[in-house]
Short mmCIF file of C-alpha atoms (C1' of nucleotides) in Angstrom, two decimals:
data_model
loop_
_atom_site.label_atom_id
_atom_site.label_comp_id
_atom_site.label_asym_id
_atom_site.label_seq_id
_atom_site.Cartn_x
_atom_site.Cartn_y
_atom_site.Cartn_z
CA UNK F 10 0.00 0.00 0.00
CA UNK F 11 1.07 3.61 -0.53
CA UNK F 12 1.96 6.02 2.20
CA UNK F 13 -1.48 7.63 2.23
CA UNK F 14 -3.21 4.39 3.08
CA UNK F 15 -0.60 3.49 5.67
CA UNK F 16 -1.16 6.92 7.18
CA UNK F 17 -4.93 6.46 7.26
CA UNK F 18 -4.70 3.00 8.80
CA UNK F 19 -2.10 3.87 11.42
CA UNK F 20 -3.20 7.39 12.27
CA UNK F 21 0.30 8.69 11.60
CA UNK F 22 0.34 11.51 9.00
CA UNK F 23 2.25 10.80 5.80
CA UNK F 24 4.58 13.69 6.48
CA UNK F 25 5.37 12.25 9.86
CA UNK F 26 6.04 8.80 8.42
CA UNK F 27 8.59 10.31 6.03
CA UNK F 28 10.09 12.24 8.90
CA UNK F 29 10.44 9.10 11.02
CA UNK F 30 12.18 7.42 8.11
CA UNK F 31 14.50 10.39 7.61
CA UNK F 32 15.68 10.36 11.22
CA UNK F 33 16.19 6.61 11.24
CA UNK F 34 13.32 5.63 13.53
CA UNK F 35 11.88 3.57 10.69
CA UNK F 36 13.90 1.63 8.14
CA UNK F 37 13.84 2.97 4.61
CA UNK F 38 10.64 1.80 2.99
CA UNK F 39 10.80 -0.35 -0.10
CA UNK F 40 9.63 1.35 -3.27
CA UNK F 41 7.27 0.47 -6.06
CA UNK F 42 8.64 0.82 -9.62
CA UNK F 43 7.39 4.39 -9.81
CA UNK F 44 9.35 5.34 -6.72
CA UNK F 45 6.45 5.48 -4.28
CA UNK F 46 7.02 4.07 -0.81
CA UNK F 47 5.38 0.67 -0.33
CA UNK F 48 4.04 -0.54 3.02
CA UNK F 49 2.55 -3.76 4.36
CA UNK F 50 0.53 -4.82 7.40
CA UNK F 51 3.57 -5.18 9.63
CA UNK F 52 4.61 -1.63 8.80
CA UNK F 53 1.20 -0.36 9.80
CA UNK F 54 1.49 -2.18 13.11
CA UNK F 55 4.89 -0.68 13.71
CA UNK F 56 3.44 2.74 13.00
CA UNK F 57 0.66 2.10 15.51
CA UNK F 58 3.25 1.11 18.08
CA UNK F 59 5.19 4.28 17.44
CA UNK F 60 2.07 6.39 17.59
CA UNK F 61 0.98 4.94 20.89
CA UNK F 62 4.40 5.19 22.47
CA UNK F 63 4.67 8.82 21.35
CA UNK F 64 1.25 9.48 22.85
CA UNK F 65 2.67 8.21 26.15
CA UNK F 66 5.32 10.88 25.86
CA UNK F 67 8.29 8.76 24.89
CA UNK F 68 10.72 10.75 22.76
CA UNK F 69 11.40 9.60 19.24
CA UNK F 70 14.73 8.16 20.29
CA UNK F 71 13.16 6.37 23.25
CA UNK F 72 10.61 4.89 20.87
CA UNK F 73 13.57 3.71 18.82
CA UNK F 74 14.89 1.91 21.88
CA UNK F 75 11.54 0.32 22.56
CA UNK F 76 11.28 -0.86 18.97
CA UNK F 77 14.74 -2.37 19.26
CA UNK F 78 13.73 -4.20 22.42
CA UNK F 79 10.66 -5.50 20.71
CA UNK F 80 12.58 -6.78 17.73
CA UNK F 81 15.20 -8.46 19.89
CA UNK F 82 13.06 -10.81 21.91
CA UNK F 83 16.07 -12.12 23.80
CA UNK F 84 16.30 -8.93 25.79
CA UNK F 85 15.16 -9.01 29.36
CA UNK F 86 11.85 -7.52 30.33
CA UNK F 87 13.68 -5.43 32.93
CA UNK F 88 15.06 -3.26 30.13
CA UNK F 89 11.59 -2.31 29.03
CA UNK F 90 10.44 -1.84 32.57
CA UNK F 91 13.37 0.44 33.31
CA UNK F 92 12.60 2.68 30.37
CA UNK F 93 8.93 2.87 31.33
CA UNK F 94 9.79 3.67 34.92
CA UNK F 95 12.15 6.45 33.99
CA UNK F 96 9.38 7.87 31.84
CA UNK F 97 7.11 7.80 34.90
CA UNK F 98 9.76 9.72 36.83
CA UNK F 99 9.93 12.30 34.05
CA UNK F 100 6.18 12.68 34.23
CA UNK F 101 6.24 13.04 38.00
CA UNK F 102 8.79 15.83 37.78
CA UNK F 103 6.73 17.60 35.16
CA UNK F 104 3.56 17.17 37.21
CA UNK F 105 5.19 18.70 40.27
CA UNK F 106 6.45 21.63 38.24
CA UNK F 107 3.06 22.30 36.69
CA UNK F 108 1.29 22.00 40.02
CA UNK F 109 3.66 24.55 41.51
CA UNK F 110 3.00 26.95 38.69
CA UNK F 111 -0.70 26.38 39.01
CA UNK F 112 -0.73 27.10 42.73
CA UNK F 113 1.14 30.36 42.23
CA UNK F 114 -1.14 31.47 39.42
CA UNK F 115 -4.21 30.54 41.39
CA UNK F 116 -3.02 32.66 44.27
CA UNK F 117 -2.38 35.58 41.96
CA UNK F 118 -5.75 35.29 40.27
CA UNK F 119 -7.54 35.20 43.60
CA UNK F 120 -5.77 38.36 44.65
CA UNK F 121 -6.95 40.19 41.54
CA UNK F 122 -10.42 41.68 41.42
CA UNK F 123 -10.70 41.27 37.68
CA UNK F 124 -12.78 44.37 37.27
CA UNK F 125 -12.42 47.53 35.25
CA UNK F 126 -9.94 49.10 37.60
CA UNK F 127 -6.35 48.98 36.53
CA UNK F 128 -4.93 47.72 39.81
CA UNK F 129 -4.07 44.10 39.72
CA UNK F 130 -1.67 42.50 42.17
CA UNK F 131 -0.64 39.91 39.61
CA UNK F 132 1.67 42.29 37.82
CA UNK F 133 3.01 43.77 41.03
CA UNK F 134 3.74 40.29 42.28
CA UNK F 135 5.55 39.39 39.12
CA UNK F 136 7.66 42.48 39.51
CA UNK F 137 8.48 42.03 43.17
CA UNK F 138 8.33 38.31 43.75
CA UNK F 139 8.88 36.54 47.00
CA UNK F 140 11.40 33.75 46.67
CA UNK F 141 9.93 30.38 45.86
CA UNK J 13 25.83 48.65 33.42
CA UNK J 14 26.90 46.18 30.77
CA UNK J 15 24.97 43.10 29.77
CA UNK J 16 27.04 40.81 31.98
CA UNK J 17 26.08 42.64 35.13
CA UNK J 18 22.46 42.91 34.07
CA UNK J 19 22.52 39.17 33.50
CA UNK J 20 24.04 38.49 36.91
CA UNK J 21 21.56 40.72 38.70
CA UNK J 22 18.48 39.49 36.90
CA UNK J 23 19.36 35.85 36.53
CA UNK J 24 18.72 35.99 32.80
CA UNK J 25 21.75 34.86 30.77
CA UNK J 26 23.33 37.47 28.51
CA UNK J 27 22.63 35.37 25.44
CA UNK J 28 19.00 35.20 26.42
CA UNK J 29 18.79 38.95 26.93
CA UNK J 30 20.10 39.50 23.42
CA UNK J 31 17.64 36.93 22.19
CA UNK J 32 14.72 38.70 23.89
CA UNK J 33 15.80 41.93 22.29
CA UNK J 34 16.10 40.30 18.88
CA UNK J 35 12.54 38.96 19.00
CA UNK J 36 11.13 42.25 20.20
CA UNK J 37 10.22 41.25 23.73
CA UNK J 38 12.60 43.91 25.00
CA UNK J 39 13.21 47.28 23.38
CA UNK J 40 16.59 47.80 21.79
CA UNK J 41 19.06 48.65 24.50
CA UNK J 42 20.88 51.93 24.38
CA UNK J 43 24.59 51.66 23.69
CA UNK J 44 27.73 53.04 25.22
CA UNK J 45 30.16 54.79 22.83
CA UNK J 46 31.99 51.53 22.24
CA UNK J 47 28.82 49.81 21.12
CA UNK J 48 28.15 47.81 24.25
CA UNK J 49 24.55 47.52 25.45
CA UNK J 50 23.84 49.71 28.45
CA UNK J 51 21.31 48.81 31.13
CA UNK J 52 19.86 50.47 34.20
CA UNK J 53 17.92 49.39 37.28
CA UNK J 54 14.56 49.50 35.55
CA UNK J 55 15.88 47.19 32.87
CA UNK J 56 17.01 44.71 35.49
CA UNK J 57 13.55 44.77 37.03
CA UNK J 58 11.96 44.17 33.68
CA UNK J 59 14.28 41.21 33.18
CA UNK J 60 13.24 39.81 36.55
CA UNK J 61 9.60 40.19 35.58
CA UNK J 62 10.24 38.33 32.35
CA UNK J 63 12.17 35.61 34.12
CA UNK J 64 9.47 35.04 36.67
CA UNK J 65 6.65 35.04 34.13
CA UNK J 66 8.56 32.55 31.98
CA UNK J 67 9.04 30.35 35.03
CA UNK J 68 5.26 30.32 35.39
CA UNK J 69 5.06 28.92 31.90
CA UNK J 70 3.92 32.01 30.02
CA UNK J 71 5.19 31.96 26.45
CA UNK J 72 7.48 34.74 25.33
CA UNK J 73 4.65 36.41 23.45
CA UNK J 74 2.36 36.14 26.46
CA UNK J 75 5.06 37.76 28.55
CA UNK J 76 5.10 40.51 25.96
CA UNK J 77 1.37 41.01 26.54
CA UNK J 78 1.84 41.12 30.29
CA UNK J 79 4.61 43.68 29.93
CA UNK J 80 2.34 45.77 27.75
CA UNK J 81 -0.40 45.62 30.35
CA UNK J 82 2.02 46.64 33.01
CA UNK J 83 3.25 49.62 31.05
CA UNK J 84 -0.26 50.78 30.23
CA UNK J 85 -1.69 51.24 33.69
CA UNK J 86 -5.03 52.31 32.28
CA UNK J 87 -5.84 48.77 31.28
CA UNK J 88 -8.34 46.88 33.36
CA UNK J 89 -7.17 44.26 35.78
CA UNK J 90 -9.55 41.82 34.09
CA UNK J 91 -7.17 41.68 31.14
CA UNK J 92 -4.37 40.42 33.32
CA UNK J 93 -6.68 38.06 35.13
CA UNK J 94 -7.94 36.63 31.85
CA UNK J 95 -4.43 35.86 30.65
CA UNK J 96 -3.53 34.24 33.94
CA UNK J 97 -6.70 32.17 33.93
CA UNK J 98 -6.15 30.94 30.42
CA UNK J 99 -2.67 29.92 31.51
CA UNK J 100 -4.24 27.95 34.37
CA UNK J 101 -6.50 26.22 31.86
CA UNK J 102 -3.49 25.31 29.74
CA UNK J 103 -1.83 23.84 32.80
CA UNK J 104 -4.94 21.87 33.72
CA UNK J 105 -5.10 20.35 30.27
CA UNK J 106 -1.46 19.41 30.44
CA UNK J 107 -1.88 17.95 33.92
CA UNK J 108 -4.77 15.76 32.79
CA UNK J 109 -2.77 14.56 29.82
CA UNK J 110 0.25 13.67 31.92
CA UNK J 111 -1.86 11.95 34.54
CA UNK J 112 -3.46 9.83 31.84
CA UNK J 113 -0.05 8.87 30.50
CA UNK J 114 1.15 8.10 33.97
CA UNK J 115 -1.76 5.83 34.77
CA UNK J 116 -1.25 3.84 31.60
CA UNK J 117 2.47 3.49 32.19
CA UNK J 118 1.91 2.49 35.79
CA UNK J 119 -0.45 -0.24 34.68
CA UNK J 120 2.06 -1.49 32.15
CA UNK J 121 4.92 -1.49 34.62
CA UNK J 122 2.87 -3.42 37.15
CA UNK J 123 2.08 -6.05 34.55
CA UNK J 124 5.76 -6.56 33.77
CA UNK J 125 7.86 -8.85 35.94
CA UNK J 126 11.02 -6.94 35.25
CA UNK J 127 13.22 -9.99 35.46
CA UNK J 128 15.60 -11.65 33.08
CA UNK J 129 12.91 -13.26 31.01
CA UNK J 130 12.16 -11.62 27.71
CA UNK J 131 8.40 -11.59 28.08
CA UNK J 132 7.08 -8.20 29.00
CA UNK J 133 3.48 -7.21 28.49
CA UNK J 134 4.46 -3.58 28.02
CA UNK J 135 5.56 -4.08 24.46
CA UNK J 136 2.65 -6.36 23.62
CA UNK J 137 0.31 -3.75 24.97
CA UNK J 138 1.89 -1.05 22.91
CA UNK J 139 1.44 -3.19 19.83
CA UNK J 140 -2.14 -4.17 20.46
CA UNK J 141 -3.59 -1.32 22.46
CA UNK J 142 -7.10 -1.16 23.75
CA UNK J 143 -8.76 2.10 22.85
CA UNK J 144 -8.37 4.82 25.38
"C1'" DG R 22 -8.19 13.78 -22.32
"C1'" DT R 23 -7.95 16.21 -18.47
"C1'" DA R 24 -8.60 17.31 -13.78
"C1'" DA R 25 -8.27 15.80 -9.19
"C1'" DA R 26 -5.81 13.33 -6.03
"C1'" DC R 27 -1.69 11.39 -4.74
"C1'" DT R 28 3.29 10.97 -4.44
"C1'" DC R 29 8.14 12.67 -4.57
"C1'" DT R 30 12.16 15.76 -2.65
"C1'" DC R 31 13.60 19.96 -0.71
"C1'" DT R 32 13.47 24.00 2.08
"C1'" DC R 33 11.67 27.00 5.51
"C1'" DG R 34 9.08 28.03 9.81
"C1'" DT R 35 7.88 26.90 14.47
"C1'" DT R 36 9.63 27.66 20.21
"C1'" DA R 37 13.01 29.37 23.08
"C1'" DC R 38 16.84 29.39 23.44
"C1'" DT R 39 22.28 27.57 23.52
"C1'" DA R 40 26.84 26.93 21.47
"C1'" DG R 41 30.37 28.39 18.79
"C1'" DA R 42 33.03 31.11 15.28
"C1'" DG R 43 35.50 35.13 14.46
"C1'" DG R 44 36.52 39.45 15.98
"C1'" DG R 45 36.59 44.09 18.72
"C1'" DT R 46 37.38 46.51 23.59
"C1'" DC R 47 39.32 47.36 27.93
"C1'" DA R 48 41.98 47.15 32.27
"C1'" DA R 49 45.85 45.19 34.65
"C1'" DG R 50 50.42 43.54 34.93
"C1'" DC R 51 55.26 43.15 33.26
"C1'" DG Y 25 54.57 48.69 24.60
"C1'" DC Y 26 52.58 44.42 24.81
"C1'" DT Y 27 50.25 40.52 26.23
"C1'" DT Y 28 46.68 38.18 28.77
"C1'" DG Y 29 42.15 37.57 30.18
"C1'" DA Y 30 37.64 38.95 30.69
"C1'" DC Y 31 34.44 41.13 28.65
"C1'" DC Y 32 31.53 42.53 24.56
"C1'" DC Y 33 29.81 42.36 19.51
"C1'" DT Y 34 27.28 39.94 15.32
"C1'" DC Y 35 26.06 35.98 12.81
"C1'" DT Y 36 25.21 31.17 11.97
"C1'" DA Y 37 23.78 26.73 13.16
"C1'" DG Y 38 21.79 23.31 16.10
"C1'" DT Y 39 18.13 21.49 19.28
"C1'" DA Y 40 12.70 18.35 19.06
"C1'" DA Y 41 9.31 17.00 16.21
"C1'" DC Y 42 7.20 17.87 13.00
"C1'" DG Y 43 3.91 21.04 9.53
"C1'" DA Y 44 3.44 23.96 5.46
"C1'" DG Y 45 4.39 24.84 0.97
"C1'" DA Y 46 6.97 24.84 -3.54
"C1'" DG Y 47 7.60 22.62 -7.74
"C1'" DA Y 48 7.33 18.49 -10.20
"C1'" DG Y 49 6.06 13.70 -11.59
"C1'" DT Y 50 2.18 9.79 -11.40
"C1'" DT Y 51 -2.08 7.68 -11.04
"C1'" DT Y 52 -6.95 7.46 -11.07
"C1'" DA Y 53 -11.65 8.71 -12.22
"C1'" DC Y 54 -14.95 10.50 -15.21
#
DNA sequence: GTAAACTCTCTCGTTACTAGAGGGTCAAGC
DNA sequence: GCTTGACCCTCTAGTAACGAGAGAGTTTAC
């Protein structure tokens, strides 16, 4: 099948498929005589794997690692588990950061009347912040 | 003062200050006779404002808006409040997304023994995902 | 037969910087 | 007078992960 159909069936845009190939995440696709990329069922499944792993926030290079682990079935499950756990740690750090930001913003918003008057403590706070 | 001192006092790296100027977030700095950028106290305070707003996750262009609101004291506080609230909404969306990712990863990690055996349900799950 | 739809490669734009090249300026020390 | 080091300058390129668009060839449908 051509790239358009592979895109439709995997949910990965054609542009993105070419990009993944260009950066080495996917092997170079075989070509039909006219030079169009040619895909099969297994390729579509690989694309779905990539798509789902990306949706879980794995970077493209991490997805490359996961694909490698999948292809080499001799590898221990602990390798996969380790990658997944470090991703969880990344997420936890990001969550804490966002929650801190949110708390500060919430405090600022509550201290601001939000009416037609120009005074708003948000800006003053940003200019003269307490340490945090 | 030169850019190095302004950087030290504001916490914004010199390269970043030049970058902010180049994208129009900051006005072009005045220059000493030798061509060096020249900063004063007010500039340092502006840099601190920018730094703090960036740390709260406002984009550079949003920081530009906030600076504009600060300079034009006639503007209503509701403008500032609206920007801050939309930033909170952004954060809430991101939090929900990360929490969803985290839950899925947690489930996968729990289903994986993490030992020397090659079987790990994480990869199988990524290949044959249930809808979510 | 032709027009739409699809494919190709290539380059640029995005965000918010950071790193580095190549070069000018300035003060201190010998 | 000269060098050394710490500054400063501009400009370019690289980062992550694509998306948009140009310009051109191919296939498909009517």
